[in-house]
PDB file of C-alpha atoms in Angstrom:
ATOM      1  CA  MET A   1      94.935  99.206 147.550  1.00 79.00           C
ATOM      2  CA  PRO A   2      97.038  99.313 144.336  1.00 93.00           C
ATOM      3  CA  ASP A   3      97.044 102.438 142.192  1.00 97.00           C
ATOM      4  CA  LEU A   4      93.954 102.793 140.030  1.00 98.00           C
ATOM      5  CA  TRP A   5      96.042 104.722 137.509  1.00 98.00           C
ATOM      6  CA  LEU A   6      99.391 103.570 136.133  1.00 98.00           C
ATOM      7  CA  PRO A   7     102.053 105.828 137.701  1.00 97.00           C
ATOM      8  CA  GLY A   8     103.470 108.131 135.047  1.00 97.00           C
ATOM      9  CA  ALA A   9     100.689 107.582 132.508  1.00 98.00           C
ATOM     10  CA  GLU A  10      98.877 110.499 130.910  1.00 98.00           C
ATOM     11  CA  ARG A  11      95.278 110.510 132.140  1.00 98.00           C
ATOM     12  CA  TYR A  12      92.301 110.909 129.823  1.00 98.00           C
ATOM     13  CA  PRO A  13      89.477 109.582 132.039  1.00 98.00           C
ATOM     14  CA  LEU A  14      86.316 108.504 130.257  1.00 98.00           C
ATOM     15  CA  SER A  15      83.172 108.904 132.309  1.00 96.00           C
ATOM     16  CA  ASP A  16      81.358 105.655 131.466  1.00 96.00           C
ATOM     17  CA  THR A  17      83.101 103.453 134.021  1.00 98.00           C
ATOM     18  CA  ALA A  18      81.539 100.138 135.043  1.00 97.00           C
ATOM     19  CA  PRO A  19      82.546  97.359 137.440  1.00 95.00           C
ATOM     20  CA  THR A  20      84.240  94.126 136.465  1.00 94.00           C
ATOM     21  CA  ASP A  21      83.030  90.632 137.446  1.00 89.00           C
ATOM     22  CA  ASP A  22      84.839  89.968 140.690  1.00 85.00           C
ATOM     23  CA  GLU A  23      84.323  86.195 140.619  1.00 82.00           C
ATOM     24  CA  TYR A  24      86.787  85.822 137.730  1.00 86.00           C
ATOM     25  CA  PRO A  25      90.594  85.826 138.221  1.00 91.00           C
ATOM     26  CA  PRO A  26      92.651  88.926 137.281  1.00 94.00           C
ATOM     27  CA  LYS A  27      93.817  89.243 133.686  1.00 97.00           C
ATOM     28  CA  GLY A  28      95.856  91.378 131.320  1.00 98.00           C
ATOM     29  CA  LEU A  29      94.721  91.600 127.695  1.00 98.00           C
ATOM     30  CA  TRP A  30      96.991  92.709 124.840  1.00 98.00           C
ATOM     31  CA  HIS A  31      96.050  94.243 121.477  1.00 98.00           C
ATOM     32  CA  ILE A  32      97.791  96.131 118.701  1.00 98.00           C
ATOM     33  CA  THR A  33      96.195  99.183 117.118  1.00 98.00           C
ATOM     34  CA  TRP A  34      96.808  97.858 113.547  1.00 97.00           C
ATOM     35  CA  ASP A  35      96.081 101.257 111.997  1.00 95.00           C
ATOM     36  CA  LYS A  36      97.577 100.442 108.593  1.00 96.00           C
ATOM     37  CA  ASN A  37      98.189  97.396 106.428  1.00 96.00           C
ATOM     38  CA  ALA A  38     101.861  97.342 105.478  1.00 97.00           C
ATOM     39  CA  SER A  39     104.243  94.634 104.285  1.00 96.00           C
ATOM     40  CA  ALA A  40     107.930  93.786 104.338  1.00 95.00           C
ATOM     41  CA  ALA A  41     108.163  95.137 100.787  1.00 96.00           C
ATOM     42  CA  LYS A  42     106.143  98.261 101.614  1.00 97.00           C
ATOM     43  CA  PRO A  43     106.562  99.335 105.255  1.00 97.00           C
ATOM     44  CA  ALA A  44     104.570 102.357 106.445  1.00 98.00           C
ATOM     45  CA  PRO A  45     105.253 105.073 109.049  1.00 98.00           C
ATOM     46  CA  LEU A  46     103.838 104.471 112.513  1.00 98.00           C
ATOM     47  CA  VAL A  47     100.671 106.445 113.218  1.00 98.00           C
ATOM     48  CA  PRO A  48     101.272 109.332 115.692  1.00 98.00           C
ATOM     49  CA  PHE A  49     100.424 108.569 119.314  1.00 98.00           C
ATOM     50  CA  ASN A  50      98.278 111.692 119.631  1.00 98.00           C
ATOM     51  CA  ASN A  51      96.069 110.517 116.762  1.00 98.00           C
ATOM     52  CA  LEU A  52      95.120 107.442 118.787  1.00 98.00           C
ATOM     53  CA  VAL A  53      94.546 109.476 121.959  1.00 98.00           C
ATOM     54  CA  LYS A  54      92.168 111.682 119.984  1.00 98.00           C
ATOM     55  CA  TYR A  55      90.429 108.613 118.570  1.00 98.00           C
ATOM     56  CA  PHE A  56      89.906 106.843 121.916  1.00 98.00           C
ATOM     57  CA  THR A  57      88.604 110.029 123.552  1.00 98.00           C
ATOM     58  CA  GLY A  58      86.386 110.830 120.569  1.00 98.00           C
ATOM     59  CA  ALA A  59      84.972 108.672 117.788  1.00 97.00           C
ATOM     60  CA  GLY A  60      86.555 105.507 119.228  1.00 97.00           C
ATOM     61  CA  LYS A  61      85.224 105.784 122.795  1.00 97.00           C
ATOM     62  CA  ALA A  62      83.137 102.657 122.260  1.00 97.00           C
ATOM     63  CA  SER A  63      86.314 100.574 121.888  1.00 97.00           C
ATOM     64  CA  ALA A  64      88.653 102.343 124.310  1.00 98.00           C
ATOM     65  CA  PRO A  65      91.132 100.238 126.345  1.00 98.00           C
ATOM     66  CA  HIS A  66      92.611 100.949 129.730  1.00 98.00           C
ATOM     67  CA  LEU A  67      96.005 101.847 128.277  1.00 98.00           C
ATOM     68  CA  LEU A  68      97.433 103.038 124.984  1.00 98.00           C
ATOM     69  CA  TRP A  69     101.166 102.232 124.988  1.00 98.00           C
ATOM     70  CA  ASP A  70     103.886 103.307 122.557  1.00 98.00           C
ATOM     71  CA  PRO A  71     106.607 100.610 122.745  1.00 98.00           C
ATOM     72  CA  PHE A  72     109.074 102.851 120.892  1.00 98.00           C
ATOM     73  CA  THR A  73     109.002 105.765 123.349  1.00 98.00           C
ATOM     74  CA  GLY A  74     107.397 104.307 126.483  1.00 98.00           C
ATOM     75  CA  ARG A  75     104.599 106.874 126.392  1.00 98.00           C
ATOM     76  CA  VAL A  76     101.316 105.659 127.923  1.00 98.00           C
ATOM     77  CA  ALA A  77      97.823 107.146 127.993  1.00 98.00           C
ATOM     78  CA  GLN A  78      95.154 105.765 130.327  1.00 98.00           C
ATOM     79  CA  PHE A  79      91.396 106.025 129.747  1.00 98.00           C
ATOM     80  CA  TYR A  80      89.867 103.872 132.514  1.00 98.00           C
ATOM     81  CA  PRO A  81      90.971 103.078 136.082  1.00 98.00           C
ATOM     82  CA  ALA A  82      91.978  99.478 136.783  1.00 98.00           C
ATOM     83  CA  SER A  83      88.750  98.878 138.737  1.00 97.00           C
ATOM     84  CA  SER A  84      86.575  99.568 135.674  1.00 98.00           C
ATOM     85  CA  ARG A  85      85.981  97.478 132.604  1.00 97.00           C
ATOM     86  CA  SER A  86      87.219  98.908 129.325  1.00 98.00           C
ATOM     87  CA  LYS A  87      85.672  98.156 125.923  1.00 97.00           C
ATOM     88  CA  SER A  88      88.250  96.915 123.415  1.00 97.00           C
ATOM     89  CA  VAL A  89      86.815  93.440 122.729  1.00 97.00           C
ATOM     90  CA  ALA A  90      83.460  92.256 121.405  1.00 94.00           C
ATOM     91  CA  ASP A  91      81.064  90.992 124.087  1.00 92.00           C
ATOM     92  CA  ARG A  92      77.853  89.388 122.827  1.00 87.00           C
ATOM     93  CA  PRO A  93      74.756  89.657 125.051  1.00 85.00           C
ATOM     94  CA  GLY A  94      74.235  86.474 127.038  1.00 78.00           C
ATOM     95  CA  GLY A  95      77.549  84.962 126.005  1.00 75.00           C
ATOM     96  CA  THR A  96      80.905  84.542 127.697  1.00 77.00           C
ATOM     97  CA  ARG A  97      82.023  87.636 129.582  1.00 82.00           C
ATOM     98  CA  THR A  98      84.894  89.353 127.788  1.00 94.00           C
ATOM     99  CA  ASN A  99      85.439  92.998 128.794  1.00 95.00           C
ATOM    100  CA  ARG A 100      84.443  92.296 132.421  1.00 93.00           C
ATOM    101  CA  ALA A 101      85.764  88.754 133.070  1.00 91.00           C
ATOM    102  CA  GLY A 102      88.226  89.429 135.888  1.00 92.00           C
ATOM    103  CA  LYS A 103      88.711  91.004 139.297  1.00 93.00           C
ATOM    104  CA  VAL A 104      90.598  93.303 136.990  1.00 97.00           C
ATOM    105  CA  LEU A 105      90.855  92.914 133.212  1.00 98.00           C
ATOM    106  CA  ILE A 106      93.473  95.463 132.159  1.00 98.00           C
ATOM    107  CA  GLN A 107      93.462  95.951 128.393  1.00 98.00           C
ATOM    108  CA  VAL A 108      96.450  97.431 126.582  1.00 98.00           C
ATOM    109  CA  GLU A 109      96.381  98.755 123.028  1.00 98.00           C
ATOM    110  CA  GLN A 110      99.955  98.705 121.755  1.00 98.00           C
ATOM    111  CA  LEU A 111     100.704 101.391 119.168  1.00 98.00           C
ATOM    112  CA  PHE A 112     101.852  99.037 116.442  1.00 98.00           C
ATOM    113  CA  PHE A 113     101.029  97.391 113.142  1.00 98.00           C
ATOM    114  CA  PRO A 114     103.122  94.779 111.306  1.00 97.00           C
ATOM    115  CA  HIS A 115     105.954  96.311 109.262  1.00 97.00           C
ATOM    116  CA  CYS A 116     105.531  99.752 110.747  1.00 98.00           C
ATOM    117  CA  GLN A 117     108.508 102.042 110.217  1.00 98.00           C
ATOM    118  CA  VAL A 118     110.106 104.060 113.009  1.00 98.00           C
ATOM    119  CA  GLY A 119     113.359 105.986 112.616  1.00 96.00           C
ATOM    120  CA  GLY A 120     113.988 104.429 109.216  1.00 94.00           C
ATOM    121  CA  LYS A 121     113.648 100.859 110.511  1.00 97.00           C
ATOM    122  CA  ALA A 122     110.719  98.494 109.918  1.00 97.00           C
ATOM    123  CA  TYR A 123     109.368  96.200 112.628  1.00 97.00           C
ATOM    124  CA  ALA A 124     107.543  92.980 111.719  1.00 96.00           C
ATOM    125  CA  THR A 125     106.187  92.070 115.168  1.00 97.00           C
ATOM    126  CA  MET A 126     105.817  93.534 118.637  1.00 97.00           C
ATOM    127  CA  ARG A 127     108.616  91.212 119.704  1.00 96.00           C
ATOM    128  CA  ASP A 128     111.010  93.222 117.513  1.00 96.00           C
ATOM    129  CA  THR A 129     110.244  96.563 119.177  1.00 97.00           C
ATOM    130  CA  PRO A 130     112.319  98.072 122.014  1.00 97.00           C
ATOM    131  CA  ALA A 131     109.268  97.629 124.316  1.00 97.00           C
ATOM    132  CA  LYS A 132     110.126 100.753 126.324  1.00 97.00           C
ATOM    133  CA  GLY A 133     108.001 101.031 129.456  1.00 96.00           C
ATOM    134  CA  LEU A 134     106.820  97.414 129.425  1.00 96.00           C
ATOM    135  CA  GLY A 135     108.343  96.716 132.835  1.00 94.00           C
ATOM    136  CA  GLU A 136     106.344  99.499 134.481  1.00 96.00           C
ATOM    137  CA  ILE A 137     103.082  98.251 132.944  1.00 97.00           C
ATOM    138  CA  LEU A 138     103.763  94.696 134.088  1.00 96.00           C
ATOM    139  CA  ASP A 139     104.646  95.821 137.609  1.00 95.00           C
ATOM    140  CA  TRP A 140     101.344  97.676 137.788  1.00 97.00           C
ATOM    141  CA  MET A 141      99.438  94.625 136.551  1.00 97.00           C
ATOM    142  CA  ARG A 142     101.217  92.432 139.125  1.00 95.00           C
ATOM    143  CA  SER A 143     100.143  94.840 141.862  1.00 96.00           C
ATOM    144  CA  TRP A 144      96.553  93.983 140.851  1.00 96.00           C
ATOM    145  CA  GLY A 145      97.250  90.261 141.062  1.00 94.00           C
ATOM    146  CA  VAL A 146      97.768  89.448 137.371  1.00 95.00           C
ATOM    147  CA  PRO A 147     100.188  86.476 137.296  1.00 92.00           C
ATOM    148  CA  ASP A 148     103.070  86.194 134.812  1.00 91.00           C
ATOM    149  CA  VAL A 149     101.586  83.345 132.777  1.00 91.00           C
ATOM    150  CA  TRP A 150      99.979  82.906 129.365  1.00 91.00           C
ATOM    151  CA  PRO A 151      97.177  80.372 130.111  1.00 88.00           C
ATOM    152  CA  MET A 152      96.650  79.677 126.395  1.00 87.00           C
ATOM    153  CA  GLY A 153     100.322  80.023 125.495  1.00 87.00           C
ATOM    154  CA  ALA A 154     102.126  83.121 124.249  1.00 89.00           C
ATOM    155  CA  PRO A 155     100.224  84.737 121.343  1.00 92.00           C
ATOM    156  CA  THR A 156     101.000  83.970 117.709  1.00 91.00           C
ATOM    157  CA  TRP A 157      99.233  85.247 114.599  1.00 94.00           C
ATOM    158  CA  ARG A 158      96.756  82.339 114.887  1.00 89.00           C
ATOM    159  CA  SER A 159      93.554  82.400 116.919  1.00 89.00           C
ATOM    160  CA  ASN A 160      93.433  80.111 119.952  1.00 86.00           C
ATOM    161  CA  ARG A 161      90.275  80.472 122.035  1.00 88.00           C
ATOM    162  CA  ASP A 162      88.761  78.463 124.861  1.00 83.00           C
ATOM    163  CA  GLU A 163      85.849  79.579 127.051  1.00 81.00           C
ATOM    164  CA  VAL A 164      86.787  77.432 130.057  1.00 76.00           C
ATOM    165  CA  THR A 165      90.361  78.689 130.240  1.00 83.00           C
ATOM    166  CA  TRP A 166      89.231  82.276 129.727  1.00 88.00           C
ATOM    167  CA  ALA A 167      86.688  82.033 132.539  1.00 82.00           C
ATOM    168  CA  THR A 168      88.828  80.199 135.078  1.00 80.00           C
ATOM    169  CA  ARG A 169      92.472  81.162 134.622  1.00 86.00           C
ATOM    170  CA  GLY A 170      94.211  84.391 135.552  1.00 91.00           C
ATOM    171  CA  GLY A 171      97.157  85.738 133.560  1.00 93.00           C
ATOM    172  CA  HIS A 172      97.877  87.357 130.207  1.00 96.00           C
ATOM    173  CA  TYR A 173      95.901  86.862 127.011  1.00 96.00           C
ATOM    174  CA  GLY A 174      96.071  88.148 123.458  1.00 97.00           C
ATOM    175  CA  HIS A 175      93.048  89.470 121.582  1.00 98.00           C
ATOM    176  CA  SER A 176      93.416  86.317 119.477  1.00 96.00           C
ATOM    177  CA  GLN A 177      92.566  84.261 122.590  1.00 95.00           C
ATOM    178  CA  VAL A 178      89.319  85.955 123.677  1.00 96.00           C
ATOM    179  CA  PRO A 179      86.003  84.112 123.118  1.00 93.00           C
ATOM    180  CA  GLU A 180      83.440  85.748 120.804  1.00 93.00           C
ATOM    181  CA  ASN A 181      86.197  87.669 118.965  1.00 95.00           C
ATOM    182  CA  ASP A 182      87.784  87.051 115.572  1.00 94.00           C
ATOM    183  CA  HIS A 183      90.964  89.152 115.689  1.00 95.00           C
ATOM    184  CA  THR A 184      94.415  87.556 115.409  1.00 95.00           C
ATOM    185  CA  ASP A 185      96.450  90.266 117.176  1.00 97.00           C
ATOM    186  CA  PRO A 186      98.779  91.007 118.899  1.00 98.00           C
ATOM    187  CA  GLY A 187     101.047  88.401 117.284  1.00 96.00           C
ATOM    188  CA  PRO A 188     104.402  87.520 118.900  1.00 95.00           C
ATOM    189  CA  MET A 189     104.920  89.582 122.031  1.00 95.00           C
ATOM    190  CA  PRO A 190     108.095  90.831 123.713  1.00 93.00           C
ATOM    191  CA  ALA A 191     109.409  88.310 126.217  1.00 86.00           C
ATOM    192  CA  TRP A 192     109.765  89.283 129.851  1.00 82.00           C
ATOM    193  CA  PRO A 193     111.343  87.509 132.812  1.00 73.00           C
ATOM    194  CA  GLY A 194     108.940  85.100 134.487  1.00 71.00           C
ATOM    195  CA  ALA A 195     106.362  85.043 131.706  1.00 73.00           C
ATOM    196  CA  LYS A 196     105.584  81.455 130.740  1.00 68.00           C
ATOM    197  CA  PRO A 197     102.813  79.208 129.519  1.00 65.00           C
ATOM    198  CA  SER A 198     100.727  78.001 132.454  1.00 59.00           C
ATOM    199  CA  PRO A 199     101.318  74.283 133.163  1.00 54.00           C
ATOM    200  CA  LEU A 200      98.093  73.772 135.104  1.00 55.00           C
ATOM    201  CA  ALA A 201      95.027  71.972 133.787  1.00 62.00           C
ATOM    202  CA  PRO A 202      91.874  74.099 133.504  1.00 72.00           C
ATOM    203  CA  VAL A 203      89.746  74.053 136.627  1.00 77.00           C
ATOM    204  CA  PHE A 204      86.959  71.443 136.630  1.00 83.00           C
ATOM    205  CA  PRO A 205      83.778  73.446 135.925  1.00 87.00           C
ATOM    206  CA  GLY A 206      81.437  71.162 137.898  1.00 89.00           C
ATOM    207  CA  ARG A 207      79.333  68.071 137.205  1.00 91.00           C
ATOM    208  CA  GLY A 208      76.303  70.205 136.443  1.00 94.00           C
ATOM    209  CA  ARG A 209      77.871  71.354 133.178  1.00 94.00           C
ATOM    210  CA  PHE A 210      77.608  67.849 131.655  1.00 96.00           C
ATOM    211  CA  GLY A 211      74.795  65.450 130.846  1.00 95.00           C
ATOM    212  CA  PRO A 212      71.570  65.287 128.790  1.00 96.00           C
ATOM    213  CA  GLY A 213      70.269  68.692 127.761  1.00 95.00           C
ATOM    214  CA  LYS A 214      73.519  70.538 128.548  1.00 95.00           C
ATOM    215  CA  ALA A 215      74.985  72.836 125.885  1.00 94.00           C
ATOM    216  CA  ASN A 216      78.015  74.983 126.700  1.00 90.00           C
ATOM    217  CA  GLY A 217      81.697  75.546 126.022  1.00 88.00           C
ATOM    218  CA  ASP A 218      82.728  73.028 128.679  1.00 90.00           C
ATOM    219  CA  VAL A 219      81.070  70.194 126.750  1.00 94.00           C
ATOM    220  CA  LEU A 220      82.949  71.263 123.616  1.00 93.00           C
ATOM    221  CA  ARG A 221      86.249  71.544 125.493  1.00 89.00           C
ATOM    222  CA  LEU A 222      85.730  68.060 126.966  1.00 94.00           C
ATOM    223  CA  GLY A 223      85.067  66.561 123.537  1.00 94.00           C
ATOM    224  CA  GLN A 224      88.054  68.270 121.952  1.00 92.00           C
ATOM    225  CA  GLN A 225      90.337  66.953 124.675  1.00 91.00           C
ATOM    226  CA  LEU A 226      88.926  63.426 124.334  1.00 94.00           C
ATOM    227  CA  VAL A 227      89.742  63.507 120.623  1.00 92.00           C
ATOM    228  CA  LYS A 228      93.212  64.872 121.353  1.00 87.00           C
ATOM    229  CA  ARG A 229      93.837  62.004 123.785  1.00 88.00           C
ATOM    230  CA  GLY A 230      92.582  59.367 121.322  1.00 91.00           C
ATOM    231  CA  PHE A 231      89.139  58.738 122.850  1.00 94.00           C
ATOM    232  CA  GLY A 232      86.863  60.227 120.191  1.00 94.00           C
ATOM    233  CA  LYS A 233      85.814  57.149 118.195  1.00 95.00           C
ATOM    234  CA  HIS A 234      82.115  57.497 119.054  1.00 96.00           C
ATOM    235  CA  TYR A 235      81.835  60.926 117.398  1.00 95.00           C
ATOM    236  CA  LYS A 236      80.341  60.628 113.928  1.00 93.00           C
ATOM    237  CA  VAL A 237      81.046  64.264 113.060  1.00 89.00           C
ATOM    238  CA  GLY A 238      83.044  65.700 115.937  1.00 89.00           C
ATOM    239  CA  PRO A 239      82.678  67.337 119.339  1.00 94.00           C
ATOM    240  CA  SER A 240      80.101  70.075 119.777  1.00 94.00           C
ATOM    241  CA  ARG A 241      78.699  72.296 122.521  1.00 93.00           C
ATOM    242  CA  SER A 242      75.703  69.976 123.000  1.00 95.00           C
ATOM    243  CA  TRP A 243      76.039  66.881 125.189  1.00 96.00           C
ATOM    244  CA  GLY A 244      75.170  63.616 123.455  1.00 96.00           C
ATOM    245  CA  GLU A 245      75.503  59.887 123.926  1.00 97.00           C
ATOM    246  CA  ALA A 246      78.767  59.974 121.990  1.00 97.00           C
ATOM    247  CA  ASP A 247      80.243  62.234 124.668  1.00 97.00           C
ATOM    248  CA  ARG A 248      79.189  59.809 127.402  1.00 97.00           C
ATOM    249  CA  LEU A 249      80.595  56.788 125.563  1.00 97.00           C
ATOM    250  CA  ASN A 250      83.909  58.518 124.901  1.00 96.00           C
ATOM    251  CA  VAL A 251      84.223  59.604 128.537  1.00 96.00           C
ATOM    252  CA  GLU A 252      83.389  56.041 129.611  1.00 96.00           C
ATOM    253  CA  ALA A 253      86.122  54.672 127.338  1.00 95.00           C
ATOM    254  CA  PHE A 254      88.634  57.079 128.876  1.00 93.00           C
ATOM    255  CA  GLN A 255      87.540  56.141 132.402  1.00 93.00           C
ATOM    256  CA  ARG A 256      87.850  52.416 131.683  1.00 92.00           C
ATOM    257  CA  ALA A 257      91.345  53.061 130.313  1.00 89.00           C
ATOM    258  CA  GLN A 258      92.206  54.315 133.807  1.00 87.00           C
ATOM    259  CA  GLY A 259      91.197  50.919 135.198  1.00 88.00           C
ATOM    260  CA  TRP A 260      87.928  52.186 136.674  1.00 90.00           C
ATOM    261  CA  THR A 261      84.695  50.157 136.716  1.00 90.00           C
ATOM    262  CA  GLY A 262      81.133  50.531 137.979  1.00 91.00           C
ATOM    263  CA  THR A 263      80.160  54.075 138.944  1.00 88.00           C
ATOM    264  CA  GLY A 264      83.758  55.149 138.315  1.00 89.00           C
ATOM    265  CA  ALA A 265      83.185  54.524 134.609  1.00 94.00           C
ATOM    266  CA  ASP A 266      79.674  55.887 134.121  1.00 96.00           C
ATOM    267  CA  GLY A 267      80.633  58.242 131.283  1.00 96.00           C
ATOM    268  CA  TYR A 268      80.114  61.460 133.245  1.00 96.00           C
ATOM    269  CA  PRO A 269      83.227  63.519 134.075  1.00 95.00           C
ATOM    270  CA  GLY A 270      84.126  64.275 137.676  1.00 90.00           C
ATOM    271  CA  PRO A 271      87.135  66.151 139.043  1.00 84.00           C
ATOM    272  CA  GLU A 272      89.537  63.196 138.757  1.00 84.00           C
ATOM    273  CA  THR A 273      88.436  62.310 135.223  1.00 91.00           C
ATOM    274  CA  TRP A 274      88.936  65.964 134.277  1.00 88.00           C
ATOM    275  CA  ARG A 275      92.367  66.172 135.931  1.00 79.00           C
ATOM    276  CA  ARG A 276      93.674  63.038 134.224  1.00 83.00           C
ATOM    277  CA  LEU A 277      92.209  63.988 130.880  1.00 89.00           C
ATOM    278  CA  PHE A 278      93.882  67.381 130.810  1.00 81.00           C
ATOM    279  CA  ASN A 279      97.242  66.435 132.379  1.00 71.00           C
TER     280      ASN A 279
END
């Protein structure tokens, strides 16, 4: 079994551990602490590492990650073992799983805010930092099965969220890519060998997710992709989470464009419709 605790990390174990959802693939989730609001014209000193340790073991326990990492020194503090969920993202009752959605879901708070100043130099993004100790963190995540891919693409300062991808694809995500959350961090991340956008289409979620009376993120994702591919003319307003006749007609139009007829063009997506639509 891989190490529950990152080798070399300082340990500050919190007692409220809880299991993750084993049916989801393993993930790594990246944040920045964003302790201050600075600018290129007015950079600000980086907040001391110990201040954040004190916060996550005290008043900030309710939002503690697995790891707190200082990319300027390589120092790491760990609050939860890899087998437990941590609590750094919002998770609405009854909604998409966020803090637990993975065989492991290792969350890393990076000690950073835009235009922080260290040693007299200001740093605009995480990508600009020396990223000391990143290799050791990634090796540990790989030992838990987290693949070196960004299923939604490498993070930017813009939000990019999709429930289907989040639920079905292992790899690395930014806070800006987690359903039910509104943060835009971590921004551009340091590059590492092997890390790449995932080229695979999202896994087909099953026929039972579509049809009259169905309302879920898969219906919305289907509609958005139909529009992207030029098959959204039957929407009067736009795709939504609720299945309607416009969804069926648009799917049918896409299926007929593949040369299919009869039951092959009934307007309800199956695995091959899904594969062709997303490839």
